[in-house]
Short mmCIF file of C-alpha atoms in Angstrom, two decimals:
data_model
loop_
_atom_site.label_atom_id
_atom_site.label_comp_id
_atom_site.label_asym_id
_atom_site.label_seq_id
_atom_site.Cartn_x
_atom_site.Cartn_y
_atom_site.Cartn_z
CA MET A 1 -166.34 181.19 -91.96
CA ALA A 2 -164.43 184.26 -92.90
CA LEU A 3 -164.25 185.08 -89.20
CA VAL A 4 -162.12 181.79 -88.51
CA PHE A 5 -160.85 180.62 -91.79
CA PRO A 6 -157.97 181.69 -94.16
CA ARG A 7 -159.33 183.47 -97.18
CA SER A 8 -158.62 180.35 -99.46
CA LEU A 9 -160.46 177.92 -97.16
CA SER A 10 -163.36 180.23 -96.58
CA GLN A 11 -163.83 180.64 -100.36
CA TRP A 12 -163.69 176.75 -100.62
CA THR A 13 -166.12 176.44 -97.96
CA THR A 14 -168.57 178.74 -99.71
CA THR A 15 -168.15 176.81 -102.95
CA GLN A 16 -169.08 173.66 -101.62
CA ILE A 17 -172.19 175.01 -99.84
CA GLU A 18 -173.18 176.41 -102.97
CA LYS A 19 -172.92 172.97 -104.70
CA ASP A 20 -175.18 171.55 -102.23
CA GLY A 21 -177.90 174.03 -103.53
CA VAL A 22 -177.53 176.70 -100.81
CA LYS A 23 -177.76 180.34 -102.25
CA VAL A 24 -175.08 182.33 -100.50
CA LEU A 25 -175.72 185.98 -100.43
CA ARG A 26 -172.33 187.60 -100.02
CA ASN A 27 -171.63 190.97 -98.18
CA SER A 28 -175.29 191.07 -97.06
CA THR A 29 -176.85 191.81 -93.79
CA VAL A 30 -180.27 191.13 -92.43
CA THR A 31 -181.91 194.21 -91.13
CA SER A 32 -185.27 193.06 -90.10
CA ILE A 33 -187.46 190.14 -90.03
CA GLN A 34 -191.20 190.29 -90.73
CA SER A 35 -194.16 188.12 -91.21
CA ALA A 36 -195.13 186.89 -94.59
CA GLU A 37 -198.04 185.32 -96.51
CA ASP A 38 -198.80 181.74 -96.05
CA ASN A 39 -197.20 181.54 -92.62
CA GLY A 40 -193.74 182.40 -94.22
CA VAL A 41 -191.12 184.95 -93.04
CA LYS A 42 -189.73 187.75 -95.01
CA LEU A 43 -186.04 189.04 -94.59
CA ILE A 44 -185.12 192.43 -95.35
CA LEU A 45 -181.45 192.98 -96.37
CA ASP A 46 -179.45 196.18 -96.09
CA ASN A 47 -179.66 196.90 -99.86
CA GLY A 48 -183.50 196.95 -99.33
CA GLU A 49 -184.01 193.43 -101.01
CA ALA A 50 -186.80 191.37 -99.46
CA ILE A 51 -186.59 187.62 -99.49
CA GLN A 52 -189.52 185.28 -98.51
CA VAL A 53 -188.50 182.05 -96.73
CA ASP A 54 -190.27 179.28 -94.84
CA HIS A 55 -187.97 179.16 -91.92
CA VAL A 56 -185.03 181.01 -90.39
CA ILE A 57 -182.27 179.55 -88.47
CA VAL A 58 -180.08 181.90 -86.39
CA ALA A 59 -176.77 180.64 -86.07
CA ILE A 60 -174.80 183.72 -84.54
CA GLY A 61 -173.44 182.31 -81.24
CA VAL A 62 -174.62 183.20 -77.83
CA GLU A 63 -174.30 186.21 -75.39
CA PRO A 64 -174.23 184.88 -71.94
CA ARG A 65 -176.81 186.18 -69.44
CA VAL A 66 -174.91 187.30 -66.46
CA ASP A 67 -177.43 189.35 -64.45
CA LEU A 68 -177.75 186.85 -61.82
CA ALA A 69 -173.90 186.20 -61.48
CA ARG A 70 -173.32 189.80 -61.06
CA GLN A 71 -175.92 190.29 -58.52
CA ALA A 72 -174.25 187.62 -56.55
CA GLY A 73 -170.98 189.43 -56.58
CA LEU A 74 -169.20 187.24 -59.13
CA GLU A 75 -166.38 188.77 -61.65
CA ILE A 76 -167.99 189.24 -65.07
CA ASP A 77 -165.35 189.07 -67.91
CA GLY A 78 -165.93 192.41 -69.75
CA ARG A 79 -164.01 191.56 -72.91
CA LEU A 80 -165.18 187.77 -73.53
CA GLY A 81 -168.39 187.87 -71.85
CA GLY A 82 -169.25 185.25 -69.22
CA VAL A 83 -168.41 184.57 -65.58
CA VAL A 84 -164.56 184.69 -64.66
CA VAL A 85 -163.68 181.30 -63.16
CA ASN A 86 -160.40 179.96 -61.77
CA THR A 87 -158.68 176.79 -63.05
CA GLU A 88 -161.12 174.69 -61.05
CA LEU A 89 -164.13 176.52 -62.60
CA GLU A 90 -165.05 178.13 -59.48
CA GLY A 91 -166.56 181.72 -59.81
CA CYS A 92 -164.31 184.50 -58.53
CA SER A 93 -165.76 187.15 -56.10
CA ILE A 94 -164.95 190.79 -56.62
CA PHE A 95 -162.55 191.73 -53.84
CA PHE A 96 -162.92 195.20 -52.61
CA GLY A 97 -163.57 196.59 -56.11
CA PHE A 98 -160.32 194.74 -57.55
CA HIS A 99 -160.99 192.25 -60.27
CA TYR A 100 -159.29 188.96 -60.72
CA ASN A 101 -158.25 189.67 -64.26
CA VAL A 102 -156.34 192.65 -63.01
CA PHE A 103 -154.73 191.13 -60.12
CA PRO A 104 -154.58 187.47 -60.72
CA LEU A 105 -152.09 186.72 -57.90
CA LEU A 106 -154.39 188.06 -55.14
CA ASN A 107 -155.87 185.47 -53.01
CA VAL A 108 -159.48 186.32 -54.26
CA PRO A 109 -162.14 184.89 -52.01
CA ARG A 110 -163.72 181.78 -53.43
CA SER A 111 -167.33 182.11 -54.36
CA ASP A 112 -168.54 178.42 -53.71
CA VAL A 113 -170.23 178.88 -57.04
CA PHE A 114 -169.07 176.89 -59.87
CA VAL A 115 -169.58 177.65 -63.40
CA ALA A 116 -169.25 175.35 -66.59
CA GLY A 117 -169.93 175.38 -70.21
CA ASP A 118 -170.48 178.52 -72.67
CA ILE A 119 -170.84 180.96 -69.79
CA SER A 120 -167.54 180.24 -68.25
CA SER A 121 -164.54 182.45 -68.88
CA PHE A 122 -161.80 179.95 -67.92
CA TYR A 123 -157.97 180.39 -67.84
CA ASP A 124 -156.21 178.31 -70.17
CA ASN A 125 -152.78 177.43 -69.08
CA ILE A 126 -151.57 177.22 -72.77
CA LEU A 127 -153.60 179.88 -74.53
CA GLY A 128 -154.74 182.35 -71.72
CA ARG A 129 -158.20 183.22 -70.55
CA ARG A 130 -161.00 182.00 -73.02
CA ARG A 131 -164.73 181.37 -73.39
CA VAL A 132 -165.61 178.95 -75.95
CA GLU A 133 -169.06 177.53 -77.22
CA HIS A 134 -167.75 174.20 -78.29
CA HIS A 135 -169.72 170.86 -77.95
CA ASP A 136 -167.10 169.00 -76.08
CA HIS A 137 -166.67 171.89 -73.78
CA LEU A 138 -169.93 170.72 -72.23
CA GLU A 139 -169.72 167.09 -72.11
CA ILE A 140 -167.80 163.93 -71.00
CA TYR A 141 -164.78 163.02 -73.26
CA VAL A 142 -163.40 159.53 -73.21
CA SER A 143 -160.20 158.98 -75.37
CA LEU A 144 -159.05 155.58 -76.51
CA THR A 145 -155.61 156.90 -75.41
CA PRO A 146 -154.83 155.20 -72.05
CA CYS A 147 -153.56 158.54 -70.09
CA LEU A 148 -156.73 160.37 -70.98
CA ILE A 149 -159.27 157.69 -70.17
CA SER A 150 -160.31 159.67 -67.30
CA ALA A 151 -160.26 163.05 -69.04
CA MET A 152 -163.08 165.42 -67.97
CA LEU A 153 -164.73 168.23 -69.52
CA SER A 154 -166.27 171.32 -67.85
CA GLY A 155 -169.47 169.91 -66.48
CA ARG A 156 -168.24 166.87 -64.96
CA LEU A 157 -165.10 168.68 -63.57
CA ALA A 158 -167.14 171.43 -62.04
CA GLY A 159 -169.17 168.71 -60.38
CA GLU A 160 -166.31 166.92 -59.00
CA ASN A 161 -164.66 170.02 -57.76
CA MET A 162 -167.88 170.91 -55.76
CA VAL A 163 -167.04 167.96 -53.50
CA GLY A 164 -163.53 168.80 -53.18
CA ALA A 165 -161.79 167.31 -56.00
CA LYS A 166 -159.74 170.50 -56.82
CA LYS A 167 -158.78 169.46 -60.34
CA PRO A 168 -157.71 172.01 -62.80
CA TYR A 169 -159.51 172.36 -66.17
CA SER A 170 -156.82 171.49 -68.82
CA HIS A 171 -158.91 170.17 -71.71
CA GLN A 172 -158.66 171.79 -75.23
CA PRO A 173 -162.06 171.79 -76.68
CA MET A 174 -162.48 171.06 -80.40
CA PHE A 175 -165.10 171.99 -83.05
CA TRP A 176 -165.94 170.39 -86.32
CA SER A 177 -168.06 170.54 -89.48
CA ASP A 178 -169.63 168.06 -91.87
CA LEU A 179 -167.72 169.98 -94.52
CA GLY A 180 -164.87 167.94 -93.59
CA TYR A 181 -162.79 169.82 -90.88
CA GLU A 182 -161.78 169.69 -87.00
CA ALA A 183 -160.14 172.35 -85.05
CA VAL A 184 -158.34 172.92 -81.78
CA GLY A 185 -157.24 176.08 -80.13
CA LEU A 186 -157.47 179.68 -81.35
CA ILE A 187 -159.01 179.68 -84.68
CA ASP A 188 -159.14 183.24 -85.80
CA SER A 189 -158.80 184.70 -89.10
CA GLN A 190 -157.01 187.91 -87.69
CA LEU A 191 -154.23 185.66 -86.82
CA ASN A 192 -151.50 184.71 -89.22
CA THR A 193 -151.53 181.43 -90.70
CA VAL A 194 -149.38 178.78 -92.49
CA SER A 195 -151.45 176.15 -94.53
CA VAL A 196 -150.06 173.01 -95.87
CA PHE A 197 -152.20 170.99 -98.32
CA SER A 198 -151.77 167.62 -100.33
CA LYS A 199 -153.04 167.85 -103.86
CA THR A 200 -155.01 164.80 -104.67
CA LYS A 201 -154.14 164.49 -108.51
CA GLN A 202 -150.65 165.27 -108.40
CA GLY A 203 -149.78 164.22 -104.72
CA SER A 204 -147.61 167.16 -104.43
CA LEU A 205 -147.48 169.39 -101.23
CA ILE A 206 -148.63 172.91 -101.37
CA SER A 207 -147.67 175.31 -98.67
CA THR A 208 -149.22 178.74 -98.18
CA SER A 209 -148.88 181.51 -95.66
CA SER A 210 -150.84 184.56 -94.79
CA GLU A 211 -150.29 187.48 -92.78
CA ASN A 212 -153.65 188.43 -91.06
CA SER A 213 -155.94 186.00 -92.97
CA SER A 214 -158.97 188.10 -92.76
CA ASP A 215 -157.41 191.32 -94.71
CA THR A 216 -157.86 190.29 -98.21
CA HIS A 217 -155.62 193.49 -99.12
CA LYS A 218 -152.68 191.99 -97.09
CA SER A 219 -152.87 188.30 -98.11
CA SER A 220 -149.40 186.84 -99.43
CA ALA A 221 -148.72 186.29 -103.14
CA ALA A 222 -148.47 182.55 -102.30
CA GLU A 223 -151.99 182.58 -100.84
CA SER A 224 -153.29 184.49 -103.80
CA ALA A 225 -151.83 181.90 -106.25
CA VAL A 226 -153.43 179.09 -104.38
CA THR A 227 -156.95 180.72 -104.30
CA SER A 228 -156.86 180.88 -108.17
CA ILE A 229 -156.32 176.96 -108.41
CA ASP A 230 -159.37 174.73 -108.59
CA HIS A 231 -160.19 173.60 -105.06
CA GLU A 232 -161.21 170.10 -106.41
CA ASN A 233 -157.59 169.52 -106.74
CA PHE A 234 -156.88 169.67 -102.91
CA GLY A 235 -156.94 166.80 -100.60
CA LYS A 236 -155.87 166.69 -97.12
CA GLY A 237 -154.42 169.74 -95.32
CA VAL A 238 -153.53 171.57 -92.11
CA VAL A 239 -153.68 174.99 -91.32
CA PHE A 240 -151.55 176.50 -88.33
CA TYR A 241 -152.60 179.62 -86.58
CA LEU A 242 -149.69 181.73 -85.26
CA ASN A 243 -149.67 184.45 -82.53
CA ASP A 244 -147.47 187.64 -82.82
CA SER A 245 -144.59 185.67 -81.56
CA LYS A 246 -145.00 183.04 -84.36
CA LYS A 247 -146.09 180.23 -81.69
CA ILE A 248 -148.70 177.93 -82.82
CA VAL A 249 -151.99 178.51 -81.02
CA GLY A 250 -154.46 176.79 -83.28
CA VAL A 251 -154.58 173.83 -85.57
CA LEU A 252 -157.45 173.12 -88.15
CA MET A 253 -157.48 169.95 -90.00
CA PHE A 254 -159.17 169.67 -93.25
CA ASN A 255 -160.13 166.18 -94.43
CA VAL A 256 -157.64 164.70 -91.76
CA PHE A 257 -159.71 162.63 -89.35
CA GLY A 258 -158.33 161.06 -86.08
CA LYS A 259 -155.67 163.62 -85.33
CA VAL A 260 -157.35 165.94 -82.79
CA GLN A 261 -155.15 164.61 -79.95
CA VAL A 262 -152.14 165.20 -82.01
CA ALA A 263 -153.28 168.77 -82.57
CA ARG A 264 -153.77 169.13 -78.76
CA GLU A 265 -150.27 167.96 -77.98
CA ILE A 266 -148.78 170.37 -80.52
CA LEU A 267 -150.63 173.23 -78.69
CA GLY A 268 -149.20 171.87 -75.52
CA GLY A 269 -145.51 171.73 -76.83
CA SER A 270 -144.69 175.45 -77.30
CA TYR A 271 -144.08 174.89 -81.10
CA SER A 272 -143.44 177.73 -83.44
CA GLN A 273 -143.64 178.51 -87.29
CA GLN A 274 -140.14 177.10 -87.69
CA ASP A 275 -141.53 173.80 -86.58
CA ILE A 276 -144.17 173.26 -89.16
CA ASN A 277 -142.26 171.16 -91.82
CA THR A 278 -141.58 168.56 -89.03
CA LEU A 279 -144.98 168.68 -87.29
CA ILE A 280 -146.81 168.12 -90.66
CA GLU A 281 -145.33 164.55 -90.78
CA ARG A 282 -147.44 163.56 -87.90
CA PHE A 283 -150.79 164.30 -89.63
CA ASP A 284 -149.85 161.98 -92.54
CA ILE A 285 -151.67 163.97 -95.17
CA HIS A 286 -150.54 161.93 -97.92
CA GLY A 287 -151.68 158.66 -96.68
CA GLY A 288 -155.14 156.91 -95.82
CA ALA A 289 -158.47 157.29 -97.73
CA GLN A 290 -160.23 160.57 -97.67
CA GLN A 291 -163.81 160.77 -96.11
#
């Protein structure tokens, strides 16, 4: 979580996991995995320690296999990985050695190959080129909001465009956890953040900011103060992620449910840090029961 959360929220997440009986090994790396007795598995850490376990779950993301796409002459995204697609999720052919990422205005020949899901490096009209590994990026999303009843995600949209629909992909994928958060947009601890939380006991509002959340040496004084407070006192909250221009490019909602579409609308509205005091009212972090 340290890769995506501000330091305070990352610490809270670790605490909650430990309360559920999980032993968290901080600053440790698994260097090798070996067979152990009784059909177990032995993990060797970078400090030389060996830990025997029954099962291993590897949750480190995916690296797209693009060999076939490369052989077919499709553009491969060297930075994000995956296959470069246009707004209709159609793969882009390499044009006389020029790449679509470098010359996006060229009339690059269409490939008649459509790419959806984790392997697609698509252009987001709001956030720029992206490749995401989120659940709802793969499936069909139907919202109760009338204007979004027919909203399509990458799989169905690619299928429709194969038969000539020519619809652009504009959905903002989200991800969530049973720990109680939902997130939309660019969620990266390398970005600056502004966090607004409601304390459950006092009902007061706490606002913190962090310049480059992942750098513990550069965290603001406000954030350092908040991390020293018992996290059990915190209720609902929203973390806004900002780019270098202070524009809001990501929204993480903690213990705030049913507001994903609100977050999507904020990302599409070109809001900046100065708008946060007004935007936080749309999340109703003081009202309703927590889940």
